[in-house]
Amino acid sequence: MLITQQDKLTNTIDRLVERHGGDRSALIPILQDIQEHHHAIIDFAMQTIADRLSLHPVEVYAVVTFYAFLNEEYHGRFVIRLCRTISCDMAGKDAVARQLRNDLGIDFGETTPDGRFTLEWAHCLGMCDQGPAMLVNNQVFTRVTPEGVHDILAACTQAFGPHTPQTAEGLLV
Ligand code: FES
């Protein structure tokens, strides 16, 4: 029997409902897990989650679009969020941003074609006295320098393993 991507996603959601529960309070934990493992929360996932939790799909959509860490669009394996609020701005975030753009070959709001990196701006990360501050997935980096960007990206690349180009659909697997 052919197992489609939608079947796999449905199975994943059903497992998450078992783990987190089948009521409204499980919504955000389920969305966070889907985001982490599938790098996007596509329409089909939102509809399935709404069905399992007995919510209207619009309620799920509203949550996904409200939180910056939940995304309808595919994001890379590593989501880099550079703070652009005033303290980090004054501490040199422009130079860090320039280095990120140069090294990744993408602008903010974009994902590298191989699906490895997404670059985004962030608002204050609560590390104002140690700027420029940056998040890579859930890890915070402080006092980031342009030189430090190389080391951070190299560590990500090493963690990613051998280069395997992936399409957005491939990330679903
Ligand atoms: S201003 Fe950047 S962490 Fe607060």
mmCIF file of N, CA, C and O and ligand atoms in Angstrom, residues 83 85 87-88 124-128 133, ligand 1:
data_model
loop_
_atom_site.group_PDB
_atom_site.id
_atom_site.type_symbol
_atom_site.label_atom_id
_atom_site.label_comp_id
_atom_site.label_asym_id
_atom_site.label_seq_id
_atom_site.Cartn_x
_atom_site.Cartn_y
_atom_site.Cartn_z
ATOM 1 N N CYS A 83 18.385 39.538 16.467
ATOM 2 C CA CYS A 83 17.633 40.621 17.114
ATOM 3 C C CYS A 83 17.951 41.950 16.432
ATOM 4 O O CYS A 83 19.108 42.282 16.207
ATOM 5 N N THR A 85 16.312 44.829 17.671
ATOM 6 C CA THR A 85 15.827 45.870 18.578
ATOM 7 C C THR A 85 17.004 46.756 19.003
ATOM 8 O O THR A 85 18.166 46.399 18.806
ATOM 9 N N SER A 87 19.042 47.891 21.419
ATOM 10 C CA SER A 87 20.328 47.598 22.067
ATOM 11 C C SER A 87 21.228 46.785 21.150
ATOM 12 O O SER A 87 22.435 47.045 21.049
ATOM 13 N N CYS A 88 20.658 45.810 20.489
ATOM 14 C CA CYS A 88 21.460 44.992 19.569
ATOM 15 C C CYS A 88 21.819 45.794 18.324
ATOM 16 O O CYS A 88 22.887 45.603 17.740
ATOM 17 N N CYS A 124 13.407 41.866 20.552
ATOM 18 C CA CYS A 124 14.253 41.655 21.737
ATOM 19 C C CYS A 124 14.184 40.221 22.276
ATOM 20 O O CYS A 124 13.104 39.679 22.505
ATOM 21 N N LEU A 125 15.361 39.631 22.480
ATOM 22 C CA LEU A 125 15.449 38.261 22.981
ATOM 23 C C LEU A 125 15.731 38.236 24.475
ATOM 24 O O LEU A 125 15.986 37.177 25.048
ATOM 25 N N GLY A 126 15.740 39.414 25.091
ATOM 26 C CA GLY A 126 15.975 39.481 26.531
ATOM 27 C C GLY A 126 17.443 39.419 26.909
ATOM 28 O O GLY A 126 17.778 39.178 28.063
ATOM 29 N N MET A 127 18.334 39.631 25.954
ATOM 30 C CA MET A 127 19.774 39.597 26.224
ATOM 31 C C MET A 127 20.397 40.938 25.847
ATOM 32 O O MET A 127 21.511 40.995 25.324
ATOM 33 N N CYS A 128 19.682 42.016 26.158
ATOM 34 C CA CYS A 128 20.047 43.346 25.663
ATOM 35 C C CYS A 128 21.439 43.790 26.098
ATOM 36 O O CYS A 128 22.095 44.556 25.402
ATOM 37 N N ALA A 133 22.482 39.860 19.847
ATOM 38 C CA ALA A 133 21.996 38.542 20.239
ATOM 39 C C ALA A 133 21.294 37.859 19.066
ATOM 40 O O ALA A 133 20.670 38.520 18.226
HETATM 41 S S1 FES B 1 17.621 44.390 22.168
HETATM 42 FE FE1 FES B 1 18.487 42.566 21.381
HETATM 43 S S2 FES B 1 18.186 41.157 22.963
HETATM 44 FE FE2 FES B 1 17.178 42.945 23.688
#
